Tab-separated table of C-alpha atoms in Angstrom:
chain	number	residue	atom	x	y	z
A	97	UNK	CA	15.232	48.665	56.378
A	98	UNK	CA	15.642	47.765	52.752
A	99	UNK	CA	15.558	44.257	51.541
A	100	UNK	CA	18.467	44.088	49.122
A	101	UNK	CA	18.784	41.717	46.197
A	102	UNK	CA	22.118	42.044	44.457
A	103	UNK	CA	22.665	41.291	40.771
A	104	UNK	CA	24.071	37.810	41.421
A	105	UNK	CA	20.971	36.861	43.398
A	106	UNK	CA	18.386	37.948	40.833
A	107	UNK	CA	16.914	35.069	38.859
A	108	UNK	CA	18.859	34.120	35.764
A	109	UNK	CA	17.679	31.626	33.157
A	110	UNK	CA	19.628	28.363	32.783
A	111	UNK	CA	22.928	28.739	31.028
A	112	UNK	CA	23.715	32.208	32.335
A	113	UNK	CA	25.882	31.187	35.286
A	114	UNK	CA	29.348	32.697	35.475
A	115	UNK	CA	31.085	29.395	36.275
A	116	UNK	CA	30.234	25.797	37.044
A	117	UNK	CA	32.872	24.583	39.415
A	118	UNK	CA	35.317	25.585	42.169
A	119	UNK	CA	38.444	27.509	41.233
A	120	UNK	CA	40.628	24.510	42.143
A	121	UNK	CA	38.979	22.487	39.358
A	122	UNK	CA	39.592	25.152	36.720
A	123	UNK	CA	43.339	25.293	35.847
A	124	UNK	CA	42.811	28.135	33.406
A	125	UNK	CA	41.479	30.305	36.242
A	126	UNK	CA	44.452	29.409	38.435
A	127	UNK	CA	46.680	30.519	35.571
A	128	UNK	CA	44.763	33.787	35.231
A	129	UNK	CA	45.017	34.347	38.969
A	130	UNK	CA	48.808	33.872	38.867
A	131	UNK	CA	49.095	36.089	35.820
A	132	UNK	CA	46.945	38.786	37.464
A	133	UNK	CA	49.130	38.720	40.567
A	134	UNK	CA	52.254	39.104	38.446
A	135	UNK	CA	50.788	42.051	36.577
A	136	UNK	CA	49.769	43.679	39.850
A	137	UNK	CA	53.289	43.262	41.258
A	138	UNK	CA	54.840	44.624	38.065
A	139	UNK	CA	52.588	47.671	38.170
A	140	UNK	CA	53.346	48.236	41.836
A	141	UNK	CA	57.069	48.068	41.147
A	142	UNK	CA	56.769	50.506	38.268
A	143	UNK	CA	54.769	52.928	40.399
A	144	UNK	CA	57.350	52.801	43.197
A	145	UNK	CA	60.096	53.416	40.681
A	146	UNK	CA	58.388	56.529	39.329
A	147	UNK	CA	57.779	57.837	42.845
A	148	UNK	CA	61.420	57.289	43.830
A	149	UNK	CA	62.674	59.041	40.702
A	150	UNK	CA	60.405	62.017	41.353
A	151	UNK	CA	61.521	62.249	44.967
A	152	UNK	CA	65.188	62.210	43.980
A	153	UNK	CA	64.615	64.956	41.421
A	154	UNK	CA	62.935	67.167	44.033
A	155	UNK	CA	59.525	67.077	42.394
A	156	UNK	CA	56.388	66.521	44.455
A	157	UNK	CA	53.935	63.885	43.329
A	158	UNK	CA	50.327	63.495	44.414
A	159	UNK	CA	48.902	60.018	44.025
A	160	UNK	CA	45.184	59.531	43.555
A	161	UNK	CA	43.980	56.126	44.719
A	162	UNK	CA	40.313	55.262	44.011
A	163	UNK	CA	38.407	54.114	47.075
A	164	UNK	CA	36.657	50.766	47.037
A	165	UNK	CA	32.921	51.039	46.742
A	166	UNK	CA	30.108	48.734	47.746
A	167	UNK	CA	27.049	47.973	45.618
A	168	UNK	CA	24.248	50.478	46.011
A	169	UNK	CA	21.151	49.421	47.924
A	170	UNK	CA	19.082	51.584	45.595
A	171	UNK	CA	17.311	54.850	46.318
A	172	UNK	CA	15.255	55.179	49.521
A	173	UNK	CA	11.472	54.747	49.452
A	174	UNK	CA	9.569	57.814	48.311
A	175	UNK	CA	8.203	59.970	51.114
A	176	UNK	CA	5.600	61.516	48.823
A	177	UNK	CA	2.904	59.074	47.616
A	178	UNK	CA	1.388	61.875	45.526
A	179	UNK	CA	4.252	61.383	43.065
A	180	UNK	CA	2.559	58.136	42.057
A	181	UNK	CA	-1.000	59.260	41.380
A	182	UNK	CA	-3.496	56.992	39.645
A	183	UNK	CA	-2.510	56.741	35.990
A	184	UNK	CA	1.234	57.247	36.558
A	185	UNK	CA	3.208	54.961	34.244
A	186	UNK	CA	6.750	53.702	33.809
A	187	UNK	CA	8.260	51.525	31.087
A	188	UNK	CA	11.347	49.365	31.398
A	189	UNK	CA	12.685	45.889	32.145
A	190	UNK	CA	11.169	43.627	34.814
A	191	UNK	CA	12.690	40.506	36.336
A	192	UNK	CA	11.408	37.976	38.874
A	193	UNK	CA	12.739	36.526	42.116
A	194	UNK	CA	11.987	33.249	43.838
A	195	UNK	CA	13.781	30.534	45.802
A	196	UNK	CA	16.561	32.451	47.575
A	197	UNK	CA	13.996	34.838	49.077
A	198	UNK	CA	10.985	32.561	49.655
A	199	UNK	CA	9.958	32.755	53.305
A	200	UNK	CA	12.126	35.777	54.067
A	201	UNK	CA	10.818	39.076	55.364
A	202	UNK	CA	10.139	41.698	52.713
A	203	UNK	CA	10.882	45.392	53.091
A	204	UNK	CA	7.204	45.906	53.987
A	205	UNK	CA	7.609	43.464	56.876
A	206	UNK	CA	5.539	40.547	55.602
A	207	UNK	CA	6.749	37.066	54.664
A	208	UNK	CA	7.599	36.714	50.999
A	209	UNK	CA	5.625	33.999	49.217
A	210	UNK	CA	7.105	33.490	45.779
A	211	UNK	CA	3.925	31.832	44.500
A	212	UNK	CA	1.669	34.694	45.591
A	213	UNK	CA	1.123	37.754	43.377
A	214	UNK	CA	3.283	40.713	44.390
A	215	UNK	CA	6.052	43.008	43.214
A	216	UNK	CA	9.043	45.006	44.371
A	217	UNK	CA	9.754	48.565	43.253
A	218	UNK	CA	12.522	50.848	44.475
A	219	UNK	CA	10.366	53.855	45.392
A	220	UNK	CA	6.610	53.293	44.892
A	221	UNK	CA	4.872	53.205	48.324
A	222	UNK	CA	3.921	49.835	49.768
A	223	UNK	CA	0.328	48.856	49.098
A	224	UNK	CA	0.146	50.699	45.779
A	225	UNK	CA	-1.862	48.750	43.216
A	226	UNK	CA	-0.167	48.325	39.829
A	227	UNK	CA	-1.098	46.929	36.462
A	228	UNK	CA	1.858	45.266	34.774
A	229	UNK	CA	1.700	44.808	31.000
A	230	UNK	CA	4.208	42.463	29.398
A	231	UNK	CA	5.073	44.311	26.193
A	232	UNK	CA	6.762	41.226	24.756
A	233	UNK	CA	3.644	39.037	24.681
A	234	UNK	CA	0.624	41.174	25.623
A	235	UNK	CA	-0.015	39.477	29.001
A	236	UNK	CA	-1.005	41.639	31.981
A	237	UNK	CA	-1.639	41.302	35.705
A	238	UNK	CA	-2.654	43.504	38.640
A	239	UNK	CA	-0.636	43.307	41.859
A	240	UNK	CA	0.470	45.180	44.988
A	241	UNK	CA	3.911	46.580	45.814
A	242	UNK	CA	5.182	44.788	48.929
A	243	UNK	CA	8.972	44.910	48.626
A	244	UNK	CA	11.954	46.987	47.483
A	245	UNK	CA	14.035	46.297	44.375
A	246	UNK	CA	15.329	45.431	41.883
A	247	UNK	CA	18.833	46.743	42.533
A	248	UNK	CA	20.149	45.888	39.080
A	249	UNK	CA	20.855	48.803	36.722
A	250	UNK	CA	18.311	49.086	33.940
A	251	UNK	CA	15.498	47.205	35.699
A	252	UNK	CA	12.402	48.858	37.148
A	253	UNK	CA	10.414	46.011	38.729
A	254	UNK	CA	10.850	42.626	40.390
A	255	UNK	CA	7.765	40.410	40.401
A	256	UNK	CA	7.111	37.250	42.379
A	257	UNK	CA	7.329	33.876	40.667
A	258	UNK	CA	3.542	33.626	40.779
A	259	UNK	CA	3.241	36.921	38.930
A	260	UNK	CA	5.995	35.933	36.485
A	261	UNK	CA	4.064	32.772	35.689
A	262	UNK	CA	0.955	34.810	34.861
A	263	UNK	CA	3.046	37.135	32.696
A	264	UNK	CA	4.713	34.137	30.999
A	265	UNK	CA	8.215	35.406	31.731
A	266	UNK	CA	9.527	32.505	33.833
A	267	UNK	CA	11.724	31.143	31.038
A	268	UNK	CA	13.147	34.395	29.678
A	269	UNK	CA	13.750	35.722	33.190
A	270	UNK	CA	13.127	39.316	32.122
A	271	UNK	CA	10.548	41.148	30.025
A	272	UNK	CA	9.809	44.627	28.726
A	273	UNK	CA	6.922	45.943	30.790
A	274	UNK	CA	4.790	48.986	31.356
A	275	UNK	CA	3.530	49.571	34.891
A	276	UNK	CA	0.500	51.745	35.623
A	277	UNK	CA	-0.675	52.901	39.048
A	278	UNK	CA	-4.285	51.795	39.630
A	279	UNK	CA	-4.604	52.845	43.254
A	280	UNK	CA	-2.418	54.708	45.711
A	281	UNK	CA	-1.472	53.748	49.238
A	282	UNK	CA	-3.143	56.085	51.746
A	283	UNK	CA	-0.738	57.417	54.398
A	284	UNK	CA	-1.788	56.653	57.965
A	285	UNK	CA	-1.963	59.599	60.341
A	286	UNK	CA	-0.178	59.153	63.646
A	287	UNK	CA	-3.088	60.929	65.320
A	288	UNK	CA	-5.284	57.869	65.041
A	289	UNK	CA	-8.322	56.652	63.111
A	290	UNK	CA	-9.545	53.282	61.883
A	291	UNK	CA	-6.560	51.386	60.526
A	292	UNK	CA	-5.799	47.817	59.493
A	293	UNK	CA	-2.691	45.778	58.785
A	294	UNK	CA	-2.594	44.283	55.306
A	295	UNK	CA	-0.701	41.045	55.770
A	296	UNK	CA	-0.741	39.376	52.364
A	297	UNK	CA	-2.470	39.192	48.972
A	298	UNK	CA	-3.463	35.998	47.170
A	299	UNK	CA	-4.979	35.109	43.836
A	300	UNK	CA	-6.752	32.036	45.293
A	301	UNK	CA	-9.353	32.680	47.977
A	302	UNK	CA	-8.595	29.373	49.718
A	303	UNK	CA	-5.024	30.526	50.342
A	304	UNK	CA	-6.301	33.815	51.737
A	305	UNK	CA	-8.692	31.916	54.006
A	306	UNK	CA	-5.861	29.773	55.358
A	307	UNK	CA	-3.901	32.926	56.175
A	308	UNK	CA	-6.951	34.538	57.795
A	309	UNK	CA	-7.383	31.511	60.067
A	310	UNK	CA	-3.708	31.678	61.007
A	311	UNK	CA	-4.140	35.309	62.076
A	312	UNK	CA	-7.308	34.457	63.998
A	313	UNK	CA	-5.457	31.725	65.898
A	314	UNK	CA	-3.017	34.418	67.013
A	315	UNK	CA	-5.944	36.097	68.780
A	316	UNK	CA	-6.558	38.938	66.329
A	317	UNK	CA	-9.605	39.847	64.311
A	318	UNK	CA	-8.965	39.087	60.651
A	319	UNK	CA	-10.864	39.449	57.409
A	320	UNK	CA	-10.527	38.995	53.657
A	321	UNK	CA	-10.911	41.916	51.291
A	322	UNK	CA	-11.651	41.148	47.640
A	323	UNK	CA	-9.958	43.644	45.345
A	324	UNK	CA	-10.330	43.049	41.612
A	325	UNK	CA	-8.685	39.660	41.003
A	326	UNK	CA	-6.947	39.464	44.387
A	327	UNK	CA	-7.840	38.582	47.980
A	328	UNK	CA	-6.173	40.642	50.695
A	329	UNK	CA	-5.843	39.366	54.248
A	330	UNK	CA	-6.355	42.108	56.832
A	331	UNK	CA	-5.831	42.178	60.586
A	332	UNK	CA	-7.959	44.617	62.557
A	333	UNK	CA	-9.464	47.143	62.472
A	334	UNK	CA	-7.492	48.938	65.164
A	335	UNK	CA	-8.445	52.176	66.882
A	336	UNK	CA	-5.050	53.808	66.359
A	337	UNK	CA	-1.702	53.376	64.693
A	338	UNK	CA	0.253	52.255	67.802
A	339	UNK	CA	-2.096	49.278	68.195
A	340	UNK	CA	-1.773	48.456	64.505
A	341	UNK	CA	2.013	48.782	64.741
A	342	UNK	CA	2.155	46.146	67.471
A	343	UNK	CA	0.198	43.741	65.278
A	344	UNK	CA	2.388	44.523	62.281
A	345	UNK	CA	5.532	43.828	64.309
A	346	UNK	CA	4.145	40.359	65.044
A	347	UNK	CA	2.504	39.484	61.739
A	348	UNK	CA	4.400	41.561	59.193
A	349	UNK	CA	2.699	43.526	56.438
A	350	UNK	CA	1.971	47.236	56.369
A	351	UNK	CA	-0.522	49.635	57.924
A	352	UNK	CA	-3.255	51.411	55.965
A	353	UNK	CA	-6.612	53.035	56.579
A	354	UNK	CA	-9.816	51.025	56.786
């Protein structure tokens, strides 16, 4: 299930709001609404008049009415991790997301922490390690893909607020970035093997330790894995994928090999 973030929910810097009050407090919008309704009625009347004239003259008319569409939820996750081998790069615009999604469940199944270091991409497999270079100021950061998005045309990556702070893009809201795959997510075979559930990633070890203790209190074995400048909290290991899936359903996160 995709976790959708529509254009009006993506972070925008101050001053970019479409309006600042209810319609009732904006007379000019009431006027535009009345005017729009009048234009619509006039067009409808004209269309009916043309149709009636054609019918009376014995000519057949075919009317083409465009169907209403809903915003796209973006392309589905890639089923082929090999498409994103180590060294694969992509350049484009990144944005960041925070308050409206803090504490919600990500597409990977874990709880989104806007102050942790993570990112959302539309197709790169969960757990893939990326380096993000801010081409506007030279800042860079390494992070894991844990969510899906952004679903705004022209953008390739959504980063957490914590990552945006490191990249110094909080104020601008967006930045030109280059992403590079540092490590690929290893698919888990349904036939079994040693697997773990990666629950979260933190820059500060103390935050990872707090999460590890929370998992331990739930009665599961938990550990911290240091990876470059991050600390990953893992539940397990589990003997097979079904056992790991049960833990993931409770804790969130995603399954990977030990």
